[in-house]
Short mmCIF file of C-alpha atoms and ligand atoms in Angstrom, two decimals:
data_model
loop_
_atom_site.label_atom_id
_atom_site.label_comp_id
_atom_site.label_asym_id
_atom_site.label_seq_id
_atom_site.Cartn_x
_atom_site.Cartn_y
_atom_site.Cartn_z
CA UNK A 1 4.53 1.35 -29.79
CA UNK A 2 1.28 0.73 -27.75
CA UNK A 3 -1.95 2.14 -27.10
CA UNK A 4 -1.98 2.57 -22.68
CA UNK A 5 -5.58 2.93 -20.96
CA UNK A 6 -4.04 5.14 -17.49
CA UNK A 7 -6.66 5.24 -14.81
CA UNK A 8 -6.25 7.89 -13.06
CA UNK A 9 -3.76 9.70 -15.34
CA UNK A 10 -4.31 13.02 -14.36
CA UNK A 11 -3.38 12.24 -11.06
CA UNK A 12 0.66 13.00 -9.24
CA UNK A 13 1.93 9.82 -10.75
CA UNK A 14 -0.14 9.38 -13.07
CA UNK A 15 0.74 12.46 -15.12
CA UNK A 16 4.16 12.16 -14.56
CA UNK A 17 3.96 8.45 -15.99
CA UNK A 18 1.59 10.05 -18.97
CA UNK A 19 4.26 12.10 -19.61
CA UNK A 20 6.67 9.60 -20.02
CA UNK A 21 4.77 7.10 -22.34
CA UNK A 22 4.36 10.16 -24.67
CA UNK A 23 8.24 10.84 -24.76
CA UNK A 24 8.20 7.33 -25.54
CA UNK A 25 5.93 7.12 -28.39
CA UNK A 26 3.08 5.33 -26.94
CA UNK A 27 -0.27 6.70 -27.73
CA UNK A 28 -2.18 7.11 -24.39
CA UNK A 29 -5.90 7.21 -23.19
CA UNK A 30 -6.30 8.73 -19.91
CA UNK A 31 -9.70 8.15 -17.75
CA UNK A 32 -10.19 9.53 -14.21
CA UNK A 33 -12.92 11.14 -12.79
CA UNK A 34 -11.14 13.90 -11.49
CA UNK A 35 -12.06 13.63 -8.11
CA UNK A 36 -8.47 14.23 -6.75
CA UNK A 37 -7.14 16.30 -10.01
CA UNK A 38 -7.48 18.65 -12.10
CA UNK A 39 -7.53 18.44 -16.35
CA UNK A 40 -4.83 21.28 -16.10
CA UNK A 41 -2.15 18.65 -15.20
CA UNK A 42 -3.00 16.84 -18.69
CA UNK A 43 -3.16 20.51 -20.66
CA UNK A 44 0.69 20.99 -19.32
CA UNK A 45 1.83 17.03 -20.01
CA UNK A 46 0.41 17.82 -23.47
CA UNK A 47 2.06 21.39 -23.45
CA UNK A 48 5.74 19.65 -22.59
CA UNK A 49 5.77 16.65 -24.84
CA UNK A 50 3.81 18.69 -27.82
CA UNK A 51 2.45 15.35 -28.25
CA UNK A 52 -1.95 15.10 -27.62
CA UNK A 53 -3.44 12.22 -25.06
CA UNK A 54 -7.15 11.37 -24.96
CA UNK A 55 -8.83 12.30 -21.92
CA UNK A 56 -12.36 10.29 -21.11
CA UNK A 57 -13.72 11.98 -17.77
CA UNK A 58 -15.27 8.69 -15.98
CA UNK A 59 -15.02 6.43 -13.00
CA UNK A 60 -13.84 2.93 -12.86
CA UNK A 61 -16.54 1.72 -10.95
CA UNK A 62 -18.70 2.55 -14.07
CA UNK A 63 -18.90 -0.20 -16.68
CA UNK A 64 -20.19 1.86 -19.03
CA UNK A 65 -17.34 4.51 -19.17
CA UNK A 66 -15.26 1.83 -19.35
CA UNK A 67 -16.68 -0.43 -21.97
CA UNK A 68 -16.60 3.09 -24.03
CA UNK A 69 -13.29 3.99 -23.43
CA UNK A 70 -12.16 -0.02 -24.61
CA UNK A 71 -14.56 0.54 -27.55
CA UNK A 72 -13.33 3.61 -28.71
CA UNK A 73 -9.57 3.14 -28.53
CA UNK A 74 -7.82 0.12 -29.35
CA UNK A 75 -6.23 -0.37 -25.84
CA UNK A 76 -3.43 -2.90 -25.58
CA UNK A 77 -2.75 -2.58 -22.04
CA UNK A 78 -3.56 -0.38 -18.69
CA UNK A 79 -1.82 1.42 -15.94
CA UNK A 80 -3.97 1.49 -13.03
CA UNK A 81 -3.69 4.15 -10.83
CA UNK A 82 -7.14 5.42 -9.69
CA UNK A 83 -8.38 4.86 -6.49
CA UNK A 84 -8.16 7.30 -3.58
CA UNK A 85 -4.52 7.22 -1.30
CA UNK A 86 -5.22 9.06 2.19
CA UNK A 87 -4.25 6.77 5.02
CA UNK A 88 -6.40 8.82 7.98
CA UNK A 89 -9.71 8.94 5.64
CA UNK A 90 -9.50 5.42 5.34
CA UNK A 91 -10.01 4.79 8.60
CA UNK A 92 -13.22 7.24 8.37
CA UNK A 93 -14.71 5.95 5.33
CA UNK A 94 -13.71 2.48 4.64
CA UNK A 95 -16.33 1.49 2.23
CA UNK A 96 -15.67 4.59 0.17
CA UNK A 97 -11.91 2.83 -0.01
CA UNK A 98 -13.11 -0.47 -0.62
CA UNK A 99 -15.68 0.83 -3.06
CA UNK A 100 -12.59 3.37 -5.18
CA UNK A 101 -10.11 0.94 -4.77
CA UNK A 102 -11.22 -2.96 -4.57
CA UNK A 103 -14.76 -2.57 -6.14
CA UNK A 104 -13.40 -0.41 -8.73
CA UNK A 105 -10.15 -2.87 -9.71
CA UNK A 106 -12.94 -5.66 -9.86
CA UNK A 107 -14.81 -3.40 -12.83
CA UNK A 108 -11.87 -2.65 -14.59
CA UNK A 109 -10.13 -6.34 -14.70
CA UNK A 110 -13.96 -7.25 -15.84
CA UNK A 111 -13.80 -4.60 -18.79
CA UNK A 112 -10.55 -5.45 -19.77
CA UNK A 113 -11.88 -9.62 -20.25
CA UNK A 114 -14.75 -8.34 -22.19
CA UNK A 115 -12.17 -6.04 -24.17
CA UNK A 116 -9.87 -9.07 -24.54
CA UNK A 117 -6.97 -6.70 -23.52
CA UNK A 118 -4.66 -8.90 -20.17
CA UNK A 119 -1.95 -6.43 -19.90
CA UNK A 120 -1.91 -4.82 -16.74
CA UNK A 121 -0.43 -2.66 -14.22
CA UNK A 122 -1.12 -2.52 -10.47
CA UNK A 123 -0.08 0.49 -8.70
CA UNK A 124 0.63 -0.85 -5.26
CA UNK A 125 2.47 -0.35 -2.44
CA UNK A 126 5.17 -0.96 0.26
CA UNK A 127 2.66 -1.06 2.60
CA UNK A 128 1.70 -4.57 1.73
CA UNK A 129 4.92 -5.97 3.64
CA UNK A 130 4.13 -7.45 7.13
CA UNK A 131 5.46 -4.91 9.29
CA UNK A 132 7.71 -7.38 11.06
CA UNK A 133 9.84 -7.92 8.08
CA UNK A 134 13.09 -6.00 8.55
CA UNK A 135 14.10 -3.66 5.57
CA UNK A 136 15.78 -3.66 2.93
CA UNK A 137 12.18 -5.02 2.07
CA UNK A 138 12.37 -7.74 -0.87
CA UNK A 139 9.68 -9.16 -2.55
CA UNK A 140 9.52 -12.84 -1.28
CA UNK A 141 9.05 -11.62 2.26
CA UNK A 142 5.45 -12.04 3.71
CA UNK A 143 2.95 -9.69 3.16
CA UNK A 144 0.73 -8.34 6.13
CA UNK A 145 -2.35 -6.95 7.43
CA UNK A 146 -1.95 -3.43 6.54
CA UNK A 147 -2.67 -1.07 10.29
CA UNK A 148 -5.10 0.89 7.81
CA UNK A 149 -8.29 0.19 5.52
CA UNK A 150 -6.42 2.04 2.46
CA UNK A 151 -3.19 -0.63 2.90
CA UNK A 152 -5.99 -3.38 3.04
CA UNK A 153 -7.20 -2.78 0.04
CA UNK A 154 -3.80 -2.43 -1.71
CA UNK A 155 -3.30 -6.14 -0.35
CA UNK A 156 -6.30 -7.20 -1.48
CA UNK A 157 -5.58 -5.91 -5.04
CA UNK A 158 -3.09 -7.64 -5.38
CA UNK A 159 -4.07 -11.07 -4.38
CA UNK A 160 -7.35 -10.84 -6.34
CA UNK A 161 -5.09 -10.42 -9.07
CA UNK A 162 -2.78 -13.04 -8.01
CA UNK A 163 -5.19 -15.03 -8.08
CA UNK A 164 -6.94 -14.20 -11.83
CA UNK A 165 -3.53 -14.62 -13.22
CA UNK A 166 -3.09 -18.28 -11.52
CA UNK A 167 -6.94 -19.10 -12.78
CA UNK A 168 -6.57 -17.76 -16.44
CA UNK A 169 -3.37 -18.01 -18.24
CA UNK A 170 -4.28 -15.05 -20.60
CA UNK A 171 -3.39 -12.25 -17.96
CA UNK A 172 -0.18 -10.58 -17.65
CA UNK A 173 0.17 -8.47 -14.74
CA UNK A 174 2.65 -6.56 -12.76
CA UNK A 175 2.36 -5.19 -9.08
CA UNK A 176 4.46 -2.26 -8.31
CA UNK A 177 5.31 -1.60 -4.67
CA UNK A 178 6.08 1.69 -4.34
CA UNK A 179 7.97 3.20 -1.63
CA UNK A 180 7.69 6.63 -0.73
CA UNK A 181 7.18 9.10 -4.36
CA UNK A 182 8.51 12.49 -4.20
CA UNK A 183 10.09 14.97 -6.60
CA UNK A 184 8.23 16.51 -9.92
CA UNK A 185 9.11 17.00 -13.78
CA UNK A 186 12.16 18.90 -14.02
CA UNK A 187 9.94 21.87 -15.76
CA UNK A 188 8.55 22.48 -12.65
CA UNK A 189 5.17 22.45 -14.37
CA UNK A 190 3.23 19.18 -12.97
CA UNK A 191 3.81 17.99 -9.59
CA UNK A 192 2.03 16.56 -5.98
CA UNK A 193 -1.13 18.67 -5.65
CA UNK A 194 -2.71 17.22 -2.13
CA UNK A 195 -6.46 19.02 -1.47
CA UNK A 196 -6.36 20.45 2.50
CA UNK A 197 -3.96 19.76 5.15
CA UNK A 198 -0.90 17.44 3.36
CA UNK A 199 -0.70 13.84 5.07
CA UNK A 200 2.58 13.10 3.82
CA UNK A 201 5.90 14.10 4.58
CA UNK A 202 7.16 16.25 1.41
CA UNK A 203 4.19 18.26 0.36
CA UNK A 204 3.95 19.40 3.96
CA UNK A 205 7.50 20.37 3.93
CA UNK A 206 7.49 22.53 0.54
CA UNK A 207 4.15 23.88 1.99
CA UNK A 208 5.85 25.21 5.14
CA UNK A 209 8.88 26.13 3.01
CA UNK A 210 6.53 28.29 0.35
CA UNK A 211 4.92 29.89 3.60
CA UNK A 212 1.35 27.97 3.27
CA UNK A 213 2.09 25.80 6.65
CA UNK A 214 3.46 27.59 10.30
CA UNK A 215 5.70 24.67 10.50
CA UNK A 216 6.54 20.92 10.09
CA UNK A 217 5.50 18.50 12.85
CA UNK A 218 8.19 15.75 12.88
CA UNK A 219 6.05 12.94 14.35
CA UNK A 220 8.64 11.13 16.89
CA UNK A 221 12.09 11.73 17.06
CA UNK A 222 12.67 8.52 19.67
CA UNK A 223 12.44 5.30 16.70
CA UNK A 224 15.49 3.17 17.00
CA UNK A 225 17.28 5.22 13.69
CA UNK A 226 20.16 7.02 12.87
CA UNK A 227 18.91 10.11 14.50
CA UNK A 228 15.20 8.94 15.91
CA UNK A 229 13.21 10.02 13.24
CA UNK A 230 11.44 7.63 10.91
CA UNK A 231 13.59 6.42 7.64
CA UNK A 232 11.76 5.84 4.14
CA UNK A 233 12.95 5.56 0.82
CA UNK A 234 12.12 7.94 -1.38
CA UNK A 235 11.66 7.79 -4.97
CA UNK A 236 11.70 10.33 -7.76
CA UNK A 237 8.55 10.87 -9.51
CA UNK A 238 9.85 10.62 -12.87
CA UNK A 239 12.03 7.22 -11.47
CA UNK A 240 8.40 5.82 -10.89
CA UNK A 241 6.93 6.70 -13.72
CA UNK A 242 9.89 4.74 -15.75
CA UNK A 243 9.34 2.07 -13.64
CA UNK A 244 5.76 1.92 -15.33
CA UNK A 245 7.83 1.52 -18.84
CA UNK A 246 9.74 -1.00 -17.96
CA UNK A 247 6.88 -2.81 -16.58
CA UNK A 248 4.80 -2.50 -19.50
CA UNK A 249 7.70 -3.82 -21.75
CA UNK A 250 8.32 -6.63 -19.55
CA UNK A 251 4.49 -7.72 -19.42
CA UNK A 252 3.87 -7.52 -22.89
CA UNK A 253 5.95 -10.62 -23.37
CA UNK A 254 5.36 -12.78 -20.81
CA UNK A 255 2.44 -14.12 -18.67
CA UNK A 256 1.64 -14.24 -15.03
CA UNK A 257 1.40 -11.76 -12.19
CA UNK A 258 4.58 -10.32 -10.57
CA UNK A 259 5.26 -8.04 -8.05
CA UNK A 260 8.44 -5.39 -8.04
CA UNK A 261 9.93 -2.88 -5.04
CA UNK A 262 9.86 0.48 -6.48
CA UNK A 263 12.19 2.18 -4.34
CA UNK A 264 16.04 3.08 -4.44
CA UNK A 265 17.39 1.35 -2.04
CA UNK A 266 18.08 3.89 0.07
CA UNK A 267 16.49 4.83 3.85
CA UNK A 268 16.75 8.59 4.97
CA UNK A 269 15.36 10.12 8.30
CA UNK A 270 12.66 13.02 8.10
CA UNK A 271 15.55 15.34 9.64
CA UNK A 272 18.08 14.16 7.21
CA UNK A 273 14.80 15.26 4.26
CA UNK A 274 14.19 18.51 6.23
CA UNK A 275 17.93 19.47 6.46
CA UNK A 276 19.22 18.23 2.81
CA UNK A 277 15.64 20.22 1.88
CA UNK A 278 17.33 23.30 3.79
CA UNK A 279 20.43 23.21 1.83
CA UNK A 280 20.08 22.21 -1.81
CA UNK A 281 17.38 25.03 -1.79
CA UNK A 282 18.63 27.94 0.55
CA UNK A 283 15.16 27.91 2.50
CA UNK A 284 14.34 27.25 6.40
CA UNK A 285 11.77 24.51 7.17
CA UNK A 286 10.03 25.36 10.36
CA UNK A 287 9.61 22.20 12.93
CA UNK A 288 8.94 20.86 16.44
CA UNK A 289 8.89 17.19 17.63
CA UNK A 290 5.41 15.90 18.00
CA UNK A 291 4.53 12.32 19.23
CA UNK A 292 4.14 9.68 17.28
CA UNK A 293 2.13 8.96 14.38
CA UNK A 294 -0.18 5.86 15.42
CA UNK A 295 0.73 3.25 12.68
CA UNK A 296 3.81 4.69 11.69
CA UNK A 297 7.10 1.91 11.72
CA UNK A 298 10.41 2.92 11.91
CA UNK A 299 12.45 2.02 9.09
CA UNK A 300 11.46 0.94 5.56
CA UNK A 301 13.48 0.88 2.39
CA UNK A 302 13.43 -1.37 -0.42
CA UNK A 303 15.85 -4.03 -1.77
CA UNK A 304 15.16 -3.03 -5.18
CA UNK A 305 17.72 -5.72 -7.16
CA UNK A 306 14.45 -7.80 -8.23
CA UNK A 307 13.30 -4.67 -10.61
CA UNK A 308 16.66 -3.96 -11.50
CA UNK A 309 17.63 -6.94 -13.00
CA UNK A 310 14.00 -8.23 -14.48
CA UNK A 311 12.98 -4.86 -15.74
CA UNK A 312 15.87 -3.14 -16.41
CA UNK A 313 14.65 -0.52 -14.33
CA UNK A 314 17.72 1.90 -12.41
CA UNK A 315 16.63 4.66 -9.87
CA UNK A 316 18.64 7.64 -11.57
CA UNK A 317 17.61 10.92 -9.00
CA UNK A 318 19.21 11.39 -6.02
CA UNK A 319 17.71 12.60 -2.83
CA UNK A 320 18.98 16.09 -3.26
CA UNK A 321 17.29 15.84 -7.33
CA UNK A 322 14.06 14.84 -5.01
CA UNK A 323 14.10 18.08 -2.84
CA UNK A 324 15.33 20.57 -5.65
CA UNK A 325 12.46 19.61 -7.85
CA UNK A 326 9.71 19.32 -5.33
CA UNK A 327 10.78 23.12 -3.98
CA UNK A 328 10.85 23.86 -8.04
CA UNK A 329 7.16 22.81 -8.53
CA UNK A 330 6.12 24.18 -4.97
CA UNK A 331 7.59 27.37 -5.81
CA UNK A 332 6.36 27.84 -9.40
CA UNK A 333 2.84 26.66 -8.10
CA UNK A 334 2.29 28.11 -4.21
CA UNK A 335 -1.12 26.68 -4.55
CA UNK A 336 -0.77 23.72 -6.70
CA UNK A 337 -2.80 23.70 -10.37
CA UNK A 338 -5.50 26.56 -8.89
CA UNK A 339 -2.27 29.18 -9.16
P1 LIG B 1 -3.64 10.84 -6.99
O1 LIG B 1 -4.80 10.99 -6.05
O2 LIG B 1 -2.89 12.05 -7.38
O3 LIG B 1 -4.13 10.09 -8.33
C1 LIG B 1 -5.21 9.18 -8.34
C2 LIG B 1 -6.14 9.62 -9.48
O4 LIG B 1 -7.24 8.71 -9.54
C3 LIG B 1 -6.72 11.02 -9.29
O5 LIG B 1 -6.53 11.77 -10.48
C4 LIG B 1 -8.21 10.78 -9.03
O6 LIG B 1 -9.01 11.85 -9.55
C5 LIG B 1 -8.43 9.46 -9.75
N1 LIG B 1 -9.53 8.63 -9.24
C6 LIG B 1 -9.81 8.32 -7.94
N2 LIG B 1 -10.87 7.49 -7.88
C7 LIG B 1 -11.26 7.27 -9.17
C8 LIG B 1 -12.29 6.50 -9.76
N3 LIG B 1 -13.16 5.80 -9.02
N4 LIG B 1 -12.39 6.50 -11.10
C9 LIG B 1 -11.55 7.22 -11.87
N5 LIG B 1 -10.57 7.97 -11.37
C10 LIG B 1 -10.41 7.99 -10.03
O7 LIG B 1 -2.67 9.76 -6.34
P2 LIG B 1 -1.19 9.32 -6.75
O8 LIG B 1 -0.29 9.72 -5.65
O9 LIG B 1 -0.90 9.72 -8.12
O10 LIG B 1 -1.35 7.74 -6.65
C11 LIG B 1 -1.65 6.94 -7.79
C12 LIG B 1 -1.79 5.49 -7.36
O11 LIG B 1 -0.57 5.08 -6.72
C13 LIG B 1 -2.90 5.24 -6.35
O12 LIG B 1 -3.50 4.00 -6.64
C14 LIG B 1 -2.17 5.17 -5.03
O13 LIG B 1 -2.85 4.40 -4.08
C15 LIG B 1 -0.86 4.51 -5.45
N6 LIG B 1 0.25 4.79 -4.55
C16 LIG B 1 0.54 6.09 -4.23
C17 LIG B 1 1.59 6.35 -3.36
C18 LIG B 1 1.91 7.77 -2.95
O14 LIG B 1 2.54 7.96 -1.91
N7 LIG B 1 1.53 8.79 -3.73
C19 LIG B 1 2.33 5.30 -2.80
C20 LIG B 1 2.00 3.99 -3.16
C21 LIG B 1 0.95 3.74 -4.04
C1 LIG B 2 7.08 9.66 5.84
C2 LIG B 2 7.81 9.90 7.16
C3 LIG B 2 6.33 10.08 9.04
C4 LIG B 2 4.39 13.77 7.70
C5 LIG B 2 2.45 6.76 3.35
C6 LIG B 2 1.46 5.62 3.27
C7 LIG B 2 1.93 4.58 2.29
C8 LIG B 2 2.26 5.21 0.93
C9 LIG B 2 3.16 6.41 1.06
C10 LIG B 2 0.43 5.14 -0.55
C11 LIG B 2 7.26 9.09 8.33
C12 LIG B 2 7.05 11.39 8.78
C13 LIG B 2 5.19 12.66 7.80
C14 LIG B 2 4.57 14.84 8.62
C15 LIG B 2 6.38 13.60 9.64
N1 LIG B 2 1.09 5.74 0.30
N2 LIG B 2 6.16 12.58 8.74
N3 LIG B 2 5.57 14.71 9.55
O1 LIG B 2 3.82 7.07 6.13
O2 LIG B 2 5.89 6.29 4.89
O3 LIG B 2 3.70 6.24 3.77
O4 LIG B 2 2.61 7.33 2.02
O5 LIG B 2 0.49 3.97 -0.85
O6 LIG B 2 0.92 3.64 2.19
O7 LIG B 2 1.32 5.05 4.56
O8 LIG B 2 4.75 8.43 4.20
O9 LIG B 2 5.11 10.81 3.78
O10 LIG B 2 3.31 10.12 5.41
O11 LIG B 2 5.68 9.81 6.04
O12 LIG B 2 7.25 13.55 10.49
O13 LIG B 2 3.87 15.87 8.60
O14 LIG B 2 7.62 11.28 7.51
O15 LIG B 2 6.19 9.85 10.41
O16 LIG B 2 8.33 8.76 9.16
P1 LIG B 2 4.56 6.96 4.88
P2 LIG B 2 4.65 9.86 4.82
#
């Protein structure tokens, strides 16, 4: 069993994948500086497993928080999820995103050399792919130039990294795409907690569905798809956070950086989410057609085989899991952590 720095563990993913290492048996160390999360997500991870985490409140772009959180705890490797996620506000406040999210990585990868600890990783994204590529989206196709700052520095991430791993054999790191996370614990108790107006697709939906939202604007309904609404893949939460696991396992025996599709596999249509939504959980969803989304594309899904076969990794929830257990949390928790 190992000792797992999580930036940003308190965090949608992040305490879902806490969650899991501590079912596991790993001992973890949590630090985020709870700037999009609350300490009540770790109180309930803590509450389910009735197993304890350390939580450090700090920032990765501080050295000093994290040259105390290495010092304290014997860390033998990290998950890295902090940085900050919303698509629009990147294009508002770039250098916040490059500060959070490349600036921040930099710090961390420096703190882990002076720790000696080379086990990492990278929570990235699909959004690396060059949006020419045509999905199922595997991971020797060419990466892009994300349409958005917060995609940019995703890509960057990951070639900075790249890179260290190619200059000094000591690292070990893996690169997680992820495709499009949805879906809570099964309790109900943690789950997607967006501050203001949702950006993305589910949280909007469960908010209309719960009665927070008037109703779901399906942006474009004209895409060349099954029924002319965008197709993603979505991925259970809990999928993800194994996905971590298996990661972790796989880079604490080999060297190298590496990058794996997180996804099922699968491509659904936002009217295909809104009506399965509908009927697993007995509740109308609201909607009009609004125009396009400027940046959107219209398909992507993942070709997954690569992390199924390296990691050992299987996507076990089904769509209709997905939508039952986001409603769950959404229903349990009408306003998120504050209920
Ligand atoms: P989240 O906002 O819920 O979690 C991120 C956590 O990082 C938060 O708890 C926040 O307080 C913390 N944080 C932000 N900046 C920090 C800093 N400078 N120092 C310390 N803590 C900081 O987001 P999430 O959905 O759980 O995403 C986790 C990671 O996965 C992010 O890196 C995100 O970019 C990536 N990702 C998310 C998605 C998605 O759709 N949710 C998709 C692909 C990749
Ligand atoms: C899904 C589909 C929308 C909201 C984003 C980021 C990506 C990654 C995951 C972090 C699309 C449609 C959405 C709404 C809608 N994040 N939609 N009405 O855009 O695939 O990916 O989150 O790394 O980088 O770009 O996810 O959930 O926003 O949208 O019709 O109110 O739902 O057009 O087809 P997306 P999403």
């Amino acid at each position: 069993m190992a000792n797992i720095l999580v930036t940003g563990g308190a965090g949608y993913i992040g305490s879902h994948t806490c969650l899991e290492l501590l079912e596991a048996g790993h001992d973890v160390v949590v630090l985020d500086n709870l700037s999009n999360s609350s300490e009540e997500s770790l109180k309930r991870v803590q509450e389910l497993t009735g197993k304890s985490l350390k939580f450090i409140q700090g920032d990765i772009r501080d050295p000093h928080d994290l040259d105390q959180a290495f010092a304290t705890h014997k860390i033998d490797a990290v998950i890295h999820f902090a940085g900050l996620k919303a698509v629009g506000e990147s294009q508002k406040i770039p250098l916040s995103y490059f500060d959070h999210n490349i600036a921040g990585s930099i710090q961390l990868t420096q703190a882990m050399e002076r720790a000696g600890v080379f086990n990492l990783v990278f929570s990235s994204s699909a959004t690396v792919y060059d949006e020419a590529n045509i999905s199922p989206l595997d991971e020797t196709m060419p990466t892009g130039m994300p349409s958005n700052n917060y995609g940019y520095t995703k890509l960057i991430v990951e070639q900075l990294l790249q890179k260290l791993a190619i200059a000094d054999p000591r690292w070990s790191i893996a690169l997680l795409r992820y495709f499009n996370p949805v879906g809570a614990h099964k309790s109900g108790r943690i789950g997607e907690d967006p501050q203001g107006i949702p950006n993305n697709l589910m949280p909007y939906v469960t908010q209309v569905a719960v009665g927070r939202r008037e109703k779901l604007s399906i942006y474009g309904d004209d895409y060349d798809t099954i029924d002319g609404t965008g197709v993603r893949d979505y991925i259970h939460v809990v999928d993800l956070a194994n996905a971590h696991l298996c990661a972790l396992n796989n880079r604490l025996n080999a060297k190298g950086c590496r990058a794996w599709n997180i996804g099922t596999g699968n491509g659904c249509s936002v009217l295909e989410v809104k009506n399965t939504f509908e009927k697993v959980n007995g509740v109308a969803v609201a909607y009009e057609i609004a125009p396009r989304r400027s940046g959107d594309v219209a398909t992507s899904f993942a070709n997954n085989a690569r992390a199924v076969t390296e990691l050992g990794w299987t996507a076990k929830y089904t769509l209709e899991d997905m939508l039952a257990d986001s409603w769950n949390w959404q229903k349990q928790n009408p306003t998120g952590y504050q209920s």
